[in-house]
Short mmCIF file of C-alpha atoms in Angstrom, two decimals:
data_model
loop_
_atom_site.label_atom_id
_atom_site.label_comp_id
_atom_site.label_asym_id
_atom_site.label_seq_id
_atom_site.Cartn_x
_atom_site.Cartn_y
_atom_site.Cartn_z
CA MET A 116 106.23 51.43 70.34
CA ASN A 117 106.77 47.52 71.81
CA SER A 118 109.44 47.30 74.67
CA TRP A 119 109.99 46.34 78.11
CA GLN A 120 110.00 50.22 79.06
CA ASP A 121 107.04 51.14 77.13
CA LEU A 122 105.37 48.03 79.27
CA PHE A 123 106.59 49.42 82.51
CA SER A 124 105.31 53.16 81.54
CA GLU A 125 101.82 55.11 81.20
CA GLY A 126 100.71 53.79 85.17
CA ARG A 127 100.99 49.99 84.27
CA LEU A 128 103.91 49.23 86.35
CA SER A 129 101.75 49.62 89.46
CA ARG A 130 99.31 47.43 87.79
CA LEU A 131 102.37 45.13 87.17
CA LEU A 132 103.07 44.65 90.65
CA PHE A 133 99.57 44.28 91.85
CA LEU A 134 99.36 41.50 89.13
CA GLY A 135 102.92 39.42 90.48
CA MET A 136 101.61 39.57 93.81
CA ALA A 137 98.46 37.83 92.81
CA VAL A 138 99.86 35.28 90.89
CA TRP A 139 102.31 34.80 93.54
CA THR A 140 99.67 34.37 96.27
CA GLY A 141 97.49 32.11 94.51
CA ALA A 142 100.30 29.99 93.26
CA ALA A 143 102.40 29.86 96.24
CA ASP A 144 99.45 29.12 98.53
CA SER A 145 98.73 26.23 96.41
CA LEU A 146 102.11 24.60 96.29
CA VAL A 147 103.05 25.31 99.94
CA THR A 148 101.19 22.25 101.31
CA ALA A 149 103.54 19.64 99.10
CA THR A 150 106.52 20.21 102.32
CA ILE A 151 103.74 20.70 105.11
CA MET A 152 101.38 18.23 104.98
CA PRO A 153 103.28 15.38 106.96
CA SER A 154 103.32 17.77 109.65
CA VAL A 155 100.10 18.76 109.23
CA ALA A 156 99.09 15.39 109.80
CA ARG A 157 101.16 14.59 112.70
CA GLU A 158 99.68 17.54 114.84
CA LEU A 159 95.95 17.26 113.61
CA GLY A 160 95.62 13.83 112.83
CA GLY A 161 93.79 12.25 109.60
CA GLU A 162 96.12 10.84 107.75
CA SER A 163 93.40 8.94 105.69
CA LEU A 164 92.68 12.46 104.50
CA PHE A 165 95.94 13.82 104.40
CA SER A 166 95.63 14.20 100.00
CA TRP A 167 92.48 16.41 100.40
CA GLY A 168 94.55 18.94 102.03
CA VAL A 169 95.99 19.45 98.23
CA ALA A 170 92.70 18.13 96.71
CA GLY A 171 90.83 20.51 98.65
CA PHE A 172 92.19 23.48 97.44
CA MET A 173 92.19 22.27 93.84
CA LEU A 174 88.46 21.35 93.42
CA GLY A 175 88.02 25.22 95.42
CA ALA A 176 90.12 27.35 92.56
CA LEU A 177 88.88 25.14 90.17
CA LEU A 178 85.11 26.21 90.85
CA ALA A 179 86.22 29.48 91.27
CA SER A 180 88.71 30.43 87.95
CA ALA A 181 85.56 28.84 85.83
CA SER A 182 83.31 31.46 87.24
CA ALA A 183 85.70 34.64 87.76
CA GLY A 184 84.88 36.11 84.02
CA ARG A 185 80.97 35.94 84.71
CA LEU A 186 81.96 37.76 88.21
CA SER A 187 84.27 39.97 87.15
CA GLU A 188 82.05 41.29 84.32
CA THR A 189 79.00 41.70 88.04
CA LEU A 190 81.37 43.60 89.91
CA GLY A 191 84.23 44.84 88.12
CA LEU A 192 87.65 44.00 89.23
CA ARG A 193 88.27 46.48 91.92
CA ILE A 194 85.43 44.41 94.38
CA ALA A 195 85.81 41.20 92.48
CA ASN A 196 89.73 41.18 93.57
CA GLY A 197 88.71 42.99 96.91
CA VAL A 198 86.20 39.95 97.60
CA ALA A 199 88.60 37.03 96.68
CA GLY A 200 91.00 38.54 99.02
CA VAL A 201 89.06 38.34 101.55
CA LEU A 202 87.92 34.73 101.04
CA LEU A 203 91.68 33.96 101.14
CA LEU A 204 92.20 35.81 103.94
CA CYS A 205 89.68 33.91 105.96
CA GLY A 206 90.71 30.43 104.41
CA CYS A 207 94.09 31.48 105.72
CA LEU A 208 92.93 31.91 109.06
CA MET A 209 91.07 28.85 109.29
CA SER A 210 93.98 26.53 108.12
CA ALA A 211 96.01 28.50 110.82
CA MET A 212 93.90 27.90 113.72
CA ALA A 213 92.37 24.69 113.19
CA SER A 214 92.08 21.80 115.80
CA ASP A 215 91.70 19.23 113.86
CA ILE A 216 92.48 18.11 109.62
CA TYR A 217 88.61 18.81 108.86
CA ALA A 218 88.71 22.27 110.06
CA PHE A 219 92.30 22.74 108.31
CA ILE A 220 90.39 20.91 104.73
CA VAL A 221 87.62 23.44 104.74
CA GLY A 222 90.22 26.13 105.26
CA ARG A 223 92.11 24.96 102.04
CA VAL A 224 88.31 24.73 100.21
CA VAL A 225 88.36 28.65 100.95
CA GLN A 226 91.63 29.12 100.36
CA GLY A 227 91.08 27.58 96.63
CA ILE A 228 88.71 29.57 96.11
CA GLY A 229 89.89 32.63 96.80
CA GLY A 230 93.27 32.25 94.95
CA GLY A 231 91.05 30.53 92.22
CA TRP A 232 89.10 33.65 91.80
CA LEU A 233 92.62 35.93 92.10
CA SER A 234 94.06 33.91 89.60
CA GLY A 235 91.13 33.95 87.24
CA PHE A 236 90.89 38.02 87.91
CA ALA A 237 94.62 38.15 86.98
CA MET A 238 93.81 36.78 83.41
CA VAL A 239 90.88 39.11 82.82
CA ALA A 240 93.44 42.02 84.48
CA VAL A 241 95.70 40.93 81.30
CA ALA A 242 93.16 41.11 78.63
CA PHE A 243 91.60 44.25 80.02
CA LEU A 244 94.39 46.71 81.45
CA PHE A 245 97.22 46.12 78.87
CA PRO A 246 97.23 46.52 75.17
CA GLU A 247 97.46 43.69 72.70
CA ARG A 248 101.56 44.24 72.35
CA HIS A 249 102.23 43.60 75.43
CA VAL A 250 99.99 40.58 76.61
CA ALA A 251 102.62 37.66 75.48
CA ARG A 252 104.81 39.71 77.76
CA VAL A 253 103.05 40.11 80.76
CA PHE A 254 101.63 36.38 80.51
CA ALA A 255 105.74 35.57 80.28
CA LEU A 256 106.19 37.40 83.17
CA ALA A 257 102.98 35.37 85.15
CA THR A 258 104.71 32.67 84.36
CA SER A 259 108.13 33.08 85.72
CA ILE A 260 106.37 34.14 88.81
CA TRP A 261 104.76 30.54 88.89
CA GLY A 262 108.03 29.16 88.32
CA ILE A 263 109.72 31.09 91.44
CA ALA A 264 106.64 30.08 92.97
CA THR A 265 107.29 26.25 92.23
CA ILE A 266 110.82 26.40 93.87
CA VAL A 267 110.54 29.31 97.04
CA SER A 268 106.84 28.15 98.22
CA PRO A 269 107.64 24.13 99.06
CA LEU A 270 111.17 25.39 100.33
CA LEU A 271 109.48 28.11 103.06
CA GLY A 272 107.08 25.83 103.90
CA GLY A 273 110.10 22.94 104.48
CA LEU A 274 112.20 25.82 106.83
CA LEU A 275 108.54 26.63 108.24
CA ALA A 276 107.74 23.07 109.16
CA GLN A 277 111.13 21.82 110.12
CA ALA A 278 111.30 24.68 112.49
CA GLY A 279 108.44 23.47 114.27
CA ASP A 280 105.52 25.43 113.46
CA TRP A 281 103.83 24.62 109.90
CA ARG A 282 100.93 27.37 110.86
CA TRP A 283 103.45 30.61 110.21
CA VAL A 284 102.94 29.51 106.50
CA PHE A 285 99.17 30.62 106.65
CA TRP A 286 99.89 33.62 108.96
CA LEU A 287 102.43 34.82 106.47
CA PHE A 288 99.41 34.06 103.81
CA SER A 289 96.96 36.06 106.00
CA VAL A 290 98.94 39.09 105.80
CA GLN A 291 99.97 39.21 102.03
CA SER A 292 95.81 38.86 101.90
CA VAL A 293 95.33 41.95 103.41
CA LEU A 294 97.93 43.46 101.31
CA LEU A 295 96.15 42.22 98.48
CA ILE A 296 92.79 43.48 99.37
CA VAL A 297 94.11 47.05 99.81
CA LEU A 298 96.07 47.43 96.84
CA SER A 299 93.20 46.00 94.67
CA LEU A 300 90.74 48.96 95.80
CA TRP A 301 93.95 51.32 95.88
CA LEU A 302 95.26 50.05 92.61
CA LEU A 303 92.09 48.72 90.37
CA ASP A 304 89.07 50.16 89.05
CA ASP A 305 85.71 48.81 87.70
CA THR A 306 86.91 47.26 84.49
CA ALA A 307 85.91 44.86 82.81
CA ARG A 308 82.40 45.43 84.43
CA SER A 309 79.41 44.87 82.23
CA LYS A 310 75.61 46.11 82.27
CA SER A 311 74.30 43.09 80.72
CA ALA A 312 76.60 41.10 82.14
CA ALA A 313 75.00 37.03 82.01
CA ALA A 314 74.72 35.25 85.73
CA VAL A 315 76.89 32.70 86.36
CA ASN A 316 75.46 29.17 84.65
CA TRP A 317 74.55 26.98 88.04
CA VAL A 318 73.54 24.23 86.26
CA GLN A 319 77.10 24.20 84.27
CA LEU A 320 78.63 25.08 87.50
CA THR A 321 77.13 22.32 89.27
CA LEU A 322 77.88 19.73 86.48
CA LEU A 323 81.53 20.97 86.58
CA CYS A 324 81.95 20.89 90.52
CA SER A 325 80.34 17.51 90.54
CA CYS A 326 83.00 16.35 87.85
CA LEU A 327 85.80 17.48 89.46
CA LEU A 328 84.53 15.95 92.79
CA LEU A 329 84.53 12.70 91.16
CA MET A 330 88.03 13.60 89.92
CA GLY A 331 89.25 14.42 93.79
CA LEU A 332 87.56 10.76 94.78
CA ALA A 333 89.56 9.03 91.52
CA SER A 334 92.41 10.20 92.91
CA ASN A 335 92.38 9.23 96.32
CA SER A 336 90.19 6.52 96.89
CA ASP A 337 91.84 3.40 98.01
CA SER A 338 89.62 1.07 96.12
CA THR A 339 90.91 0.43 92.16
CA SER A 340 87.47 -0.16 91.67
CA GLU A 341 85.94 2.81 92.85
CA SER A 342 88.21 4.75 91.54
CA ILE A 343 88.02 3.65 88.11
CA ALA A 344 84.11 4.04 88.55
CA CYS A 345 84.85 7.71 89.69
CA LEU A 346 86.98 8.21 86.69
CA LEU A 347 84.75 6.86 84.21
CA LEU A 348 81.62 8.98 85.61
CA SER A 349 83.50 12.47 85.72
CA LEU A 350 84.57 11.74 82.22
CA THR A 351 80.58 11.13 81.49
CA LEU A 352 79.80 14.48 83.14
CA LEU A 353 82.80 16.72 81.63
CA VAL A 354 81.46 15.00 78.18
CA GLY A 355 77.70 15.96 79.06
CA TYR A 356 79.29 19.89 80.45
CA LEU A 357 80.86 20.21 76.96
CA TRP A 358 77.48 19.20 75.28
CA ARG A 359 75.42 21.73 77.09
CA GLU A 360 78.32 24.59 76.85
CA ASN A 361 78.00 24.78 73.09
CA ARG A 362 73.90 24.83 73.36
CA ILE A 363 73.50 27.58 75.77
CA ASP A 364 74.24 31.45 75.59
CA ASN A 365 75.39 32.17 79.21
CA GLY A 366 77.77 29.31 79.69
CA LEU A 367 81.11 29.60 81.22
CA LEU A 368 83.11 29.45 77.82
CA PRO A 369 83.21 31.52 75.47
CA GLN A 370 80.51 30.83 72.83
CA GLY A 371 81.14 28.42 70.11
CA VAL A 372 84.65 27.50 71.59
CA VAL A 373 83.03 23.85 71.34
CA ALA A 374 82.26 23.76 68.25
CA ARG A 375 84.26 21.68 66.04
CA GLY A 376 87.08 23.73 64.03
CA SER A 377 86.85 26.58 65.86
CA ALA A 378 90.20 27.97 66.29
CA VAL A 379 89.81 29.18 69.86
CA GLY A 380 88.48 25.98 71.00
CA ALA A 381 91.46 24.36 69.45
CA GLY A 382 93.59 26.69 71.68
CA TYR A 383 91.99 25.61 74.89
CA CYS A 384 92.02 22.11 73.74
CA ALA A 385 95.80 22.08 72.96
CA MET A 386 96.16 23.85 76.62
CA PHE A 387 94.08 21.21 78.50
CA LEU A 388 95.87 18.27 76.72
CA LEU A 389 99.40 19.47 77.33
CA THR A 390 99.00 20.23 80.94
CA THR A 391 96.97 17.03 81.64
CA ALA A 392 100.15 15.49 80.24
CA LEU A 393 102.31 17.54 81.95
CA THR A 394 100.45 16.57 85.48
CA CYS A 395 102.14 13.21 85.14
CA TYR A 396 105.79 14.54 85.80
CA LEU A 397 104.84 16.64 88.22
CA VAL A 398 103.15 14.22 90.54
CA TYR A 399 104.91 10.83 89.45
CA ALA A 400 108.54 12.21 89.12
CA PRO A 401 109.72 13.31 92.69
CA PRO A 402 108.34 9.67 94.43
CA LEU A 403 109.97 7.55 91.39
CA LEU A 404 113.36 9.34 91.25
CA GLN A 405 113.14 8.89 95.12
CA SER A 406 112.41 5.11 94.60
CA ARG A 407 115.44 4.70 91.61
CA PHE A 408 118.28 6.97 92.85
CA GLY A 409 117.74 7.61 96.64
CA LEU A 410 117.03 11.32 96.48
CA THR A 411 115.79 13.20 99.25
CA PRO A 412 112.80 14.70 98.89
CA LEU A 413 114.19 18.77 98.72
CA HIS A 414 116.73 17.29 95.74
CA ALA A 415 113.93 15.07 94.10
CA GLY A 416 111.46 18.25 94.27
CA TYR A 417 114.55 20.59 92.89
CA LEU A 418 115.07 18.23 90.04
CA VAL A 419 111.13 18.23 88.99
CA ALA A 420 111.40 22.18 89.13
CA ILE A 421 113.75 22.21 86.07
CA PRO A 422 110.67 22.22 83.46
CA SER A 423 109.62 25.40 85.43
CA MET A 424 113.18 26.97 85.03
CA SER A 425 113.10 25.85 80.78
CA TRP A 426 109.81 27.12 80.78
CA THR A 427 110.50 30.58 82.22
CA LEU A 428 113.58 31.45 80.30
CA ALA A 429 111.78 30.55 77.02
CA GLY A 430 108.62 32.51 77.78
CA LEU A 431 110.48 35.43 78.46
CA LEU A 432 112.54 34.79 75.06
CA VAL A 433 109.24 34.09 72.82
CA SER A 434 107.26 37.44 74.55
CA ASN A 435 109.51 39.53 72.18
CA PHE A 436 108.17 37.60 68.93
CA GLN A 437 106.05 39.89 66.94
CA ALA A 438 105.58 38.32 63.65
CA GLN A 439 102.75 36.52 63.70
CA ARG A 440 104.64 33.54 61.60
CA ILE A 441 107.23 33.47 64.14
CA ARG A 442 104.68 33.01 66.85
CA ASN A 443 102.79 30.47 64.90
CA ALA A 444 106.01 28.63 64.38
CA SER A 445 106.52 29.03 68.04
CA ILE A 446 103.63 27.55 69.23
CA ARG A 447 103.72 24.52 66.58
CA LEU A 448 107.78 24.10 67.97
CA GLY A 449 106.29 24.10 71.54
CA GLY A 450 103.70 21.44 71.30
CA LEU A 451 106.34 19.33 69.51
CA CYS A 452 108.81 19.72 72.33
CA VAL A 453 106.03 18.71 74.82
CA ALA A 454 105.39 15.67 72.75
CA LEU A 455 109.07 15.28 72.76
CA GLY A 456 109.97 15.60 75.94
CA THR A 457 107.04 12.88 77.02
CA ALA A 458 108.65 10.47 74.98
CA LEU A 459 112.22 11.16 76.03
CA LEU A 460 110.65 10.20 79.58
CA ALA A 461 109.18 8.11 79.13
CA MET A 462 112.61 6.15 78.09
CA THR A 463 115.10 8.06 80.45
CA LEU A 464 112.68 7.20 83.37
CA SER A 465 112.95 3.70 82.93
CA ARG A 466 116.84 3.58 81.48
CA GLY A 467 118.61 6.68 81.86
CA GLY A 468 120.48 8.53 84.61
CA LEU A 469 119.80 11.84 86.31
CA VAL A 470 121.57 13.66 83.55
CA SER A 471 119.09 12.41 80.75
CA ILE A 472 116.02 12.99 82.76
CA GLY A 473 116.96 16.52 83.38
CA ALA A 474 117.59 17.06 79.75
CA SER A 475 113.70 15.76 78.78
CA ALA A 476 112.87 17.67 81.21
CA ILE A 477 114.29 20.63 80.12
CA VAL A 478 112.68 19.74 76.75
CA LEU A 479 109.84 19.61 78.33
CA GLY A 480 109.44 22.95 79.75
CA LEU A 481 110.44 24.57 76.91
CA GLY A 482 107.64 23.54 74.87
CA PHE A 483 105.28 25.14 77.80
CA GLY A 484 107.41 28.51 77.41
CA LEU A 485 107.52 28.60 73.56
CA SER A 486 103.87 28.20 73.27
CA SER A 487 102.24 28.62 76.50
CA SER A 488 102.07 32.57 76.67
CA LEU A 489 101.49 32.96 73.18
CA LEU A 490 98.59 30.59 72.99
CA ASN A 491 96.96 32.51 75.49
CA ARG A 492 97.59 36.05 73.23
CA GLN A 493 96.23 33.70 70.52
CA VAL A 494 93.03 33.14 72.11
CA LEU A 495 92.66 36.65 73.57
CA ALA A 496 93.01 38.05 70.08
CA SER A 497 90.56 35.72 68.13
CA LEU A 498 87.64 36.61 71.00
CA GLY A 499 85.03 39.35 70.64
CA ASP A 500 84.93 42.14 73.34
CA SER A 501 81.40 40.12 74.82
CA ASP A 502 83.68 37.25 75.34
CA ARG A 503 86.76 38.76 76.56
CA ALA A 504 86.00 38.36 80.58
CA ILE A 505 85.09 34.54 80.61
CA GLY A 506 87.70 34.06 78.01
CA SER A 507 90.70 35.20 79.81
CA SER A 508 89.56 33.68 82.75
CA ALA A 509 89.03 30.35 81.39
CA LEU A 510 92.94 30.60 80.29
CA THR A 511 93.30 29.56 84.25
CA ALA A 512 89.77 27.57 84.78
CA VAL A 513 91.33 25.15 81.60
CA ARG A 514 95.11 24.67 82.63
CA GLN A 515 93.72 23.89 86.22
CA MET A 516 90.79 21.33 84.69
CA GLY A 517 94.00 19.64 82.91
CA ASN A 518 95.56 19.53 86.53
CA ALA A 519 92.91 17.82 87.89
CA MET A 520 92.70 15.29 85.29
CA GLY A 521 95.85 14.30 84.80
CA ALA A 522 95.80 13.75 88.82
CA ALA A 523 92.93 11.46 88.47
CA LEU A 524 93.67 9.71 85.12
CA PHE A 525 97.27 8.96 85.89
CA GLY A 526 96.20 8.27 89.87
CA VAL A 527 94.39 5.38 88.98
CA PHE A 528 96.55 3.81 86.06
CA ALA A 529 99.78 4.16 88.44
CA VAL A 530 97.84 1.75 90.82
CA LEU A 531 96.87 -0.85 87.94
CA VAL A 532 100.78 -0.74 87.23
CA GLY A 533 102.12 -1.05 90.52
CA PHE A 534 102.81 2.26 91.92
CA SER A 535 102.93 2.10 95.88
CA SER A 536 104.62 3.91 98.46
CA GLN A 537 107.32 1.24 99.12
CA ILE A 538 107.86 0.74 95.66
CA ASN A 539 111.70 -0.26 94.77
CA ALA A 540 113.85 0.94 92.48
CA SER A 541 113.40 -1.84 89.76
CA ASP A 542 109.52 -1.24 89.81
CA ALA A 543 109.92 2.30 89.67
CA ALA A 544 111.61 2.15 86.09
CA HIS A 545 108.52 -0.13 85.08
CA VAL A 546 105.94 2.56 86.19
CA GLY A 547 107.62 5.48 84.88
CA PHE A 548 107.49 4.05 81.32
CA ALA A 549 104.23 2.80 81.38
CA LEU A 550 103.01 6.63 83.26
CA PHE A 551 104.62 8.24 80.20
CA ALA A 552 103.45 5.79 77.84
CA LEU A 553 100.05 7.31 78.70
CA ALA A 554 101.15 10.65 78.52
CA MET A 555 102.27 10.19 75.03
CA PRO A 556 99.16 10.18 73.23
CA LEU A 557 97.52 13.40 75.27
CA SER A 558 100.53 15.33 74.42
CA ILE A 559 100.63 14.35 71.05
CA MET A 560 97.21 15.05 70.65
CA GLY A 561 97.60 18.45 72.42
CA MET A 562 100.75 18.85 69.95
CA PHE A 563 97.84 18.69 66.86
CA ALA A 564 95.57 21.25 68.78
CA CYS A 565 98.64 23.53 68.50
CA TRP A 566 98.77 23.27 65.11
CA ARG A 567 95.05 23.93 64.66
CA ALA A 568 95.08 26.83 67.01
CA VAL A 569 97.17 28.78 64.79
CA ALA A 570 96.05 27.32 61.30
CA THR A 571 93.82 30.32 60.71
CA HIS A 572 96.64 33.05 61.49
#
């Protein structure tokens, strides 16, 4: 039996509610700073460190999600989620009570670790707590919650900042953290715990941490030469990390995924490349739309949310697909739509109007909706039992790595092609075309990786 009613039966509804709350908290906390950072900077100072309110959270989240699989095997889902909730609570309290920008950023890093673990453990929970026939539906629901958070979280932050007290954002997230701690101890058990669990590979985690830190420096440096140097060095470390991952038994990814010809590796590669390309739209569409059309930040933000809405609707639709050949076709079509949407945005952001830009964004979002949850399901179905925990948490880590790489790569390139906070309408059109022209090869390679991921199924 495979229906929504079956998904909500046999005690799975309470687990779904916990999973939804964990995904919501991690997603909303990562997105809320988009609208409160100007208010934070005005009160706490440190305008030069403005961007680290976001970068600090991203760094913590990436490191946490990369180690979530190994940690869930060591502690089990109940204790692991409880620890993540406590860290998130501590980070929220630190930011809520921060007296300067440094304390605020440290709080954001701690929140990132807690939120990253919650996101990683959520993927492990999907793999272990739900039958394979429901995996695509659960991933689609998780994606829907991300889509809602994309819209609601910046709005909530903006309203509270406008009311005069951004600190209430973190007091509210503190309450959610307490609820998550209680619910994890009540609803979860020691699922995913393994007596033979390997320890976290600290050499690999250090390489990844250094790579991510350099990406953050590349996207936030005021010097173009320093940004390029940091980006190139981060790419070198990433290659070294992957080279070593393929030669050890206790890496942060399932064994063999880096090997040439691996369908699971192709699935992760598709996630990484397509997410990297998407970052271009999420980061640069808002300022480009404001410069070209005179939109307010809020209106530009909602136009940027269009891919999330089409992604959510398409994801719910494909979650009902059961035949393997139909799922394969959906993944391939999704990769094609992402590549097509990127190409359309290169043209419409430079020459088109708001309607054509919105239509291009819908195509981009449809691509992710048609492929994302089914790629997750495909990867999990291809993993052995011993790799299930780290393989499922890697679904989040790989995409977050794509976000970090996209922010660094497009951040450096944007400066080279003339992007600045004072950009005019004409220059915005030129920059929009240049940025999405760079994103096109990434999305095309991601499309081919989608085809390779389903070639043997």
